[in-house]
XYZ file of C-alpha atoms in Angstrom:
342
model
C -13.813 2.533 -16.067
C -10.332 1.491 -17.156
C -8.232 3.545 -19.559
C -8.616 0.867 -22.230
C -12.400 0.727 -21.947
C -12.498 4.546 -21.863
C -10.454 4.684 -25.078
C -12.706 2.048 -26.636
C -15.813 4.030 -25.717
C -14.347 7.298 -27.044
C -13.234 5.627 -30.259
C -16.693 4.148 -30.741
C -18.360 7.495 -29.992
C -16.074 9.303 -32.432
C -16.773 6.745 -35.127
C -20.519 7.033 -34.615
C -20.349 10.829 -34.651
C -18.301 10.759 -37.866
C -20.815 8.497 -39.513
C -23.678 10.803 -38.483
C -21.856 13.872 -39.849
C -21.056 12.098 -43.093
C -24.681 11.109 -43.464
C -25.850 14.648 -42.709
C -23.441 16.068 -45.296
C -24.708 13.735 -48.013
C -28.320 14.540 -47.218
C -27.637 18.293 -47.247
C -25.800 18.066 -50.574
C -28.714 16.272 -52.139
C -31.192 18.859 -50.943
C -29.075 21.744 -52.222
C -28.607 20.087 -55.600
C -32.301 19.475 -55.862
C -32.939 23.187 -55.437
C -30.736 24.008 -58.414
C -28.241 25.954 -56.326
C -25.411 23.409 -56.521
C -24.407 20.203 -58.205
C -24.858 17.043 -56.181
C -21.712 15.033 -55.672
C -21.693 11.271 -55.607
C -20.667 10.325 -52.071
C -17.583 8.170 -51.701
C -18.349 4.595 -50.705
C -18.187 4.050 -46.978
C -15.134 2.088 -45.784
C -15.761 -1.473 -44.782
C -16.492 -1.862 -41.083
C -13.650 -3.284 -39.057
C -14.225 -6.777 -37.796
C -15.014 -6.855 -34.067
C -12.158 -7.965 -31.845
C -12.370 -11.530 -30.601
C -11.155 -10.726 -27.080
C -12.938 -8.947 -24.249
C -11.880 -5.686 -22.631
C -9.559 -6.117 -19.619
C -11.440 -7.881 -16.850
C -11.104 -5.957 -13.605
C -13.870 -5.030 -11.184
C -13.616 -2.919 -8.032
C -15.792 -3.113 -4.947
C -15.373 -2.033 -1.342
C -15.207 -3.933 1.913
C -15.341 -1.189 4.502
C -12.371 1.057 3.746
C -10.600 -1.591 1.647
C -10.838 -1.365 -2.140
C -10.952 -4.869 -3.595
C -10.042 -5.231 -7.264
C -10.987 -8.563 -8.801
C -8.482 -9.202 -11.577
C -9.279 -11.992 -14.016
C -6.434 -14.256 -15.021
C -8.681 -15.555 -17.798
C -10.615 -18.779 -18.143
C -10.374 -22.078 -19.920
C -12.769 -24.888 -20.706
C -11.835 -28.517 -20.169
C -13.688 -31.655 -21.274
C -15.817 -33.307 -18.617
C -14.110 -36.550 -17.615
C -15.857 -39.451 -15.921
C -13.825 -38.754 -12.768
C -14.140 -34.957 -12.578
C -16.680 -35.537 -9.793
C -15.367 -38.633 -8.098
C -18.522 -39.709 -6.279
C -21.136 -38.963 -8.960
C -21.872 -40.509 -12.357
C -21.301 -38.436 -15.461
C -25.057 -38.247 -16.050
C -25.633 -36.493 -12.723
C -22.877 -33.974 -13.454
C -24.304 -33.223 -16.894
C -27.762 -32.791 -15.365
C -26.336 -30.222 -12.927
C -24.587 -28.382 -15.759
C -27.776 -28.318 -17.804
C -29.782 -27.064 -14.818
C -27.330 -24.149 -14.566
C -27.699 -23.382 -18.315
C -24.126 -24.487 -18.994
C -23.049 -26.722 -21.886
C -22.932 -30.401 -21.057
C -19.714 -32.419 -21.236
C -17.425 -29.471 -20.516
C -16.234 -27.589 -17.457
C -15.625 -23.804 -17.536
C -12.813 -22.761 -15.191
C -12.407 -19.099 -14.272
C -9.370 -17.710 -12.418
C -9.607 -14.499 -10.377
C -6.963 -12.979 -8.109
C -7.720 -10.163 -5.669
C -5.786 -6.935 -5.254
C -6.483 -5.251 -1.916
C -5.753 -1.545 -1.425
C -5.621 -1.246 2.334
C -4.034 1.348 4.571
C -1.747 2.663 1.847
C -0.516 -0.860 0.999
C -1.277 -3.086 -1.963
C -1.803 -6.754 -1.159
C -2.272 -9.363 -3.889
C -4.004 -12.613 -2.903
C -2.663 -15.356 -5.215
C -1.057 -14.635 -8.581
C -2.673 -16.663 -11.355
C -1.276 -19.095 -13.911
C 1.715 -17.038 -15.060
C 3.427 -17.744 -18.355
C 2.713 -15.992 -21.625
C -0.773 -14.462 -21.820
C -3.380 -16.527 -23.607
C -6.728 -17.852 -22.411
C -5.088 -17.658 -18.958
C -2.062 -15.808 -17.619
C -3.634 -12.373 -17.989
C -3.038 -10.858 -14.537
C 0.016 -8.741 -15.332
C -1.481 -7.451 -18.578
C -4.737 -6.484 -16.906
C -2.903 -4.783 -14.036
C -1.001 -2.735 -16.614
C -4.238 -1.852 -18.426
C -5.763 -0.464 -15.219
C -2.594 1.460 -14.361
C -1.100 -0.816 -11.704
C 2.678 -1.221 -11.835
C 3.669 -4.664 -10.436
C 6.486 -2.902 -8.564
C 3.836 -1.097 -6.478
C 2.500 -4.356 -5.011
C 3.781 -4.477 -1.426
C 2.720 -7.955 -0.377
C 1.724 -11.198 -2.114
C -0.247 -13.662 0.006
C -0.549 -17.223 -1.321
C -3.443 -19.529 -0.372
C -1.931 -22.838 -1.521
C 0.626 -24.190 -3.958
C -1.322 -25.395 -6.971
C 0.259 -23.972 -10.153
C -2.665 -21.704 -11.062
C -2.123 -19.839 -7.778
C 1.677 -19.563 -7.595
C 3.039 -19.588 -11.160
C 2.225 -15.904 -11.547
C 4.920 -15.130 -8.968
C 7.373 -15.310 -11.887
C 7.551 -13.564 -15.241
C 7.865 -15.785 -18.344
C 11.673 -15.416 -18.128
C 11.746 -16.578 -14.484
C 12.200 -13.238 -12.690
C 10.019 -12.168 -9.734
C 6.855 -10.698 -11.205
C 6.282 -8.425 -8.207
C 9.862 -7.413 -7.461
C 9.296 -5.367 -4.290
C 6.643 -7.532 -2.661
C 6.983 -9.610 0.477
C 5.763 -13.147 -0.289
C 3.792 -14.956 2.433
C 2.695 -18.604 2.296
C 0.859 -21.004 4.628
C 3.413 -22.770 6.832
C 1.542 -26.103 6.569
C 1.506 -25.870 2.786
C 5.230 -25.122 2.718
C 5.992 -28.002 5.101
C 4.135 -30.504 2.904
C 5.320 -29.504 -0.569
C 8.918 -28.865 0.448
C 9.255 -32.229 2.192
C 11.550 -34.562 0.222
C 9.920 -37.606 1.785
C 6.459 -36.493 0.702
C 7.742 -35.938 -2.820
C 9.374 -39.371 -2.980
C 6.141 -41.066 -1.843
C 3.836 -39.008 -4.068
C 1.988 -40.621 -6.978
C 3.727 -40.039 -10.273
C 1.099 -37.560 -11.425
C 1.705 -35.382 -8.359
C 5.502 -35.257 -8.583
C 5.333 -32.462 -11.165
C 3.538 -30.261 -8.641
C 6.302 -30.826 -6.073
C 8.914 -29.919 -8.675
C 6.959 -26.867 -9.800
C 6.818 -25.569 -6.209
C 10.599 -25.769 -5.989
C 10.986 -24.027 -9.357
C 8.666 -21.152 -8.473
C 10.108 -20.424 -5.035
C 13.781 -20.790 -5.924
C 14.217 -17.051 -6.746
C 12.740 -16.256 -3.304
C 15.053 -18.540 -1.337
C 15.351 -17.324 2.251
C 12.837 -14.526 1.678
C 9.495 -16.309 2.005
C 7.467 -15.581 5.131
C 5.481 -18.555 6.432
C 2.291 -17.832 8.345
C 0.140 -19.918 10.678
C -3.623 -20.267 10.497
C -5.443 -17.667 12.543
C -2.752 -15.062 11.871
C -3.405 -11.530 10.646
C -1.212 -11.621 7.553
C -2.118 -8.045 6.530
C -4.249 -5.398 8.264
C -7.712 -6.940 8.632
C -6.789 -10.044 6.592
C -6.800 -13.180 8.769
C -5.817 -16.647 7.522
C -8.367 -19.453 7.991
C -7.377 -23.109 7.775
C -9.548 -24.906 5.196
C -7.574 -28.090 4.411
C -8.699 -30.882 2.114
C -8.137 -29.326 -1.274
C -4.451 -29.436 -0.286
C -2.945 -30.184 3.144
C -2.288 -26.508 3.881
C -5.081 -24.929 1.852
C -5.979 -21.549 3.330
C -8.886 -19.155 3.038
C -9.051 -15.632 4.480
C -11.427 -13.332 6.294
C -11.117 -9.684 5.286
C -12.745 -7.344 7.803
C -12.961 -3.560 7.682
C -15.386 -1.600 9.824
C -18.692 -3.458 9.880
C -18.030 -5.159 6.523
C -16.497 -8.578 5.873
C -15.507 -10.708 2.890
C -14.618 -14.398 3.058
C -11.945 -15.173 0.463
C -12.519 -18.888 0.025
C -9.657 -19.611 -2.416
C -10.345 -23.158 -3.705
C -12.701 -24.301 -0.979
C -14.785 -25.339 -3.937
C -14.750 -25.070 -7.701
C -17.588 -24.482 -10.171
C -20.596 -23.230 -8.123
C -23.128 -25.018 -10.337
C -21.645 -28.313 -9.188
C -20.078 -27.900 -5.768
C -21.937 -25.007 -4.140
C -25.215 -26.548 -5.187
C -23.931 -29.990 -4.130
C -21.335 -29.529 -1.365
C -20.967 -33.289 -0.833
C -19.642 -33.827 -4.360
C -15.918 -34.552 -4.584
C -13.897 -32.599 -7.145
C -10.964 -34.356 -8.778
C -8.667 -31.509 -7.654
C -9.230 -32.141 -3.928
C -6.366 -34.155 -2.437
C -8.454 -35.279 0.550
C -12.036 -35.123 -0.766
C -13.694 -36.276 2.459
C -11.967 -33.589 4.506
C -12.682 -31.022 1.786
C -16.379 -31.925 1.902
C -16.557 -31.587 5.676
C -14.746 -28.249 5.713
C -16.797 -26.927 2.796
C -20.164 -27.774 4.334
C -19.248 -26.426 7.772
C -17.855 -23.209 6.269
C -20.814 -22.637 3.957
C -23.301 -23.233 6.770
C -21.596 -20.459 8.743
C -21.281 -18.045 5.834
C -24.913 -18.520 4.791
C -26.099 -18.026 8.365
C -24.022 -14.866 8.774
C -24.887 -13.583 5.256
C -21.200 -12.966 4.630
C -20.087 -12.111 1.115
C -17.795 -14.710 -0.446
C -15.067 -14.383 -3.095
C -14.175 -17.580 -4.942
C -11.050 -18.001 -7.056
C -12.900 -20.201 -9.567
C -16.315 -18.539 -9.296
C -17.545 -16.785 -12.484
C -15.880 -13.367 -12.774
C -15.785 -11.167 -10.712
C -16.081 -14.090 -8.328
C -18.081 -12.417 -5.534
C -21.392 -13.757 -4.281
C -23.589 -14.639 -1.353
C -24.597 -18.194 -0.469
C -28.051 -19.135 0.756
C -28.998 -22.470 2.317
C -31.238 -24.368 -0.082
C -32.177 -27.904 0.868
C -29.086 -30.076 1.136
C -26.985 -27.543 -0.741
C -26.636 -23.821 -1.255
C -27.877 -21.260 -3.730
C -25.252 -19.072 -5.421
C -26.282 -15.394 -5.628
C -23.786 -13.214 -7.564
C -23.091 -9.675 -6.403
C -24.963 -6.952 -8.226
C -22.644 -5.089 -10.602
C -22.170 -1.398 -9.784
C -20.491 1.156 -12.069
C -18.917 3.132 -9.199
C -17.427 2.288 -5.829
């Protein structure tokens, strides 16, 4: 339990206890007055109840993979309208039917964002960084880390999966300083080669040019300090990079292994499970090469389902950890069972 949720619980318990005592005092006074031994006093009117807060408590959830403590840290979530092209190879009606089947509202897409903090061998490794910017519906990583007692300066290593803004913008504070000032930053070498290529930027569609420019903005404070890793490399103890291109040219997932336990950190191998886990052949608008993304997704999910490996998805519903089971032409999404202790 975080300090904030502990304080909330204590405050609620104190308030309830106070109310019970006040009620007991009023009842006792009435009984005494009725016996003729004292005069009853009119109780003061109870204060109006405070309106419940609109926000949730800080969203962090810890679980273990062998000796590694994994903390899922929510960066928040947002809802976007369902466009006709959100799933490129399916009509809107089919997408709405899938949303309805999953008990989700039609005509809108919920997008969750969850980064992972790994406590491993005395080191803290952060996998992706969230949306950054000022906290709102998203951009909550730094605030939640503070609420659970994690100083950003204690993060030793930041490992990036790919260069979409919701994964790298959290490298910087709102004023443009490194958000994790003592951390080594590691990125996929294929992702770096693509997004830092001036020729690729000049040939990119107009809508993609902003992403190229954002990459340059985010990494400028780290000039000459960014480590670039290959696929198949152990980027941190027990954390091995896995090439899963299609979403972006250098998109990377990770296998975390400790003892006999394993976790597959899929990054953006897919998006909303109700759509793309259930229907792995559907093409999300965010995938730069949707055919390659489909092939990699299906092959990877077949393996993970067969091995019964736990999966963490950046855009899965918080805390983003689940198992996948083969189910017809697609897969069934089975969330982890919440546990109050490690």
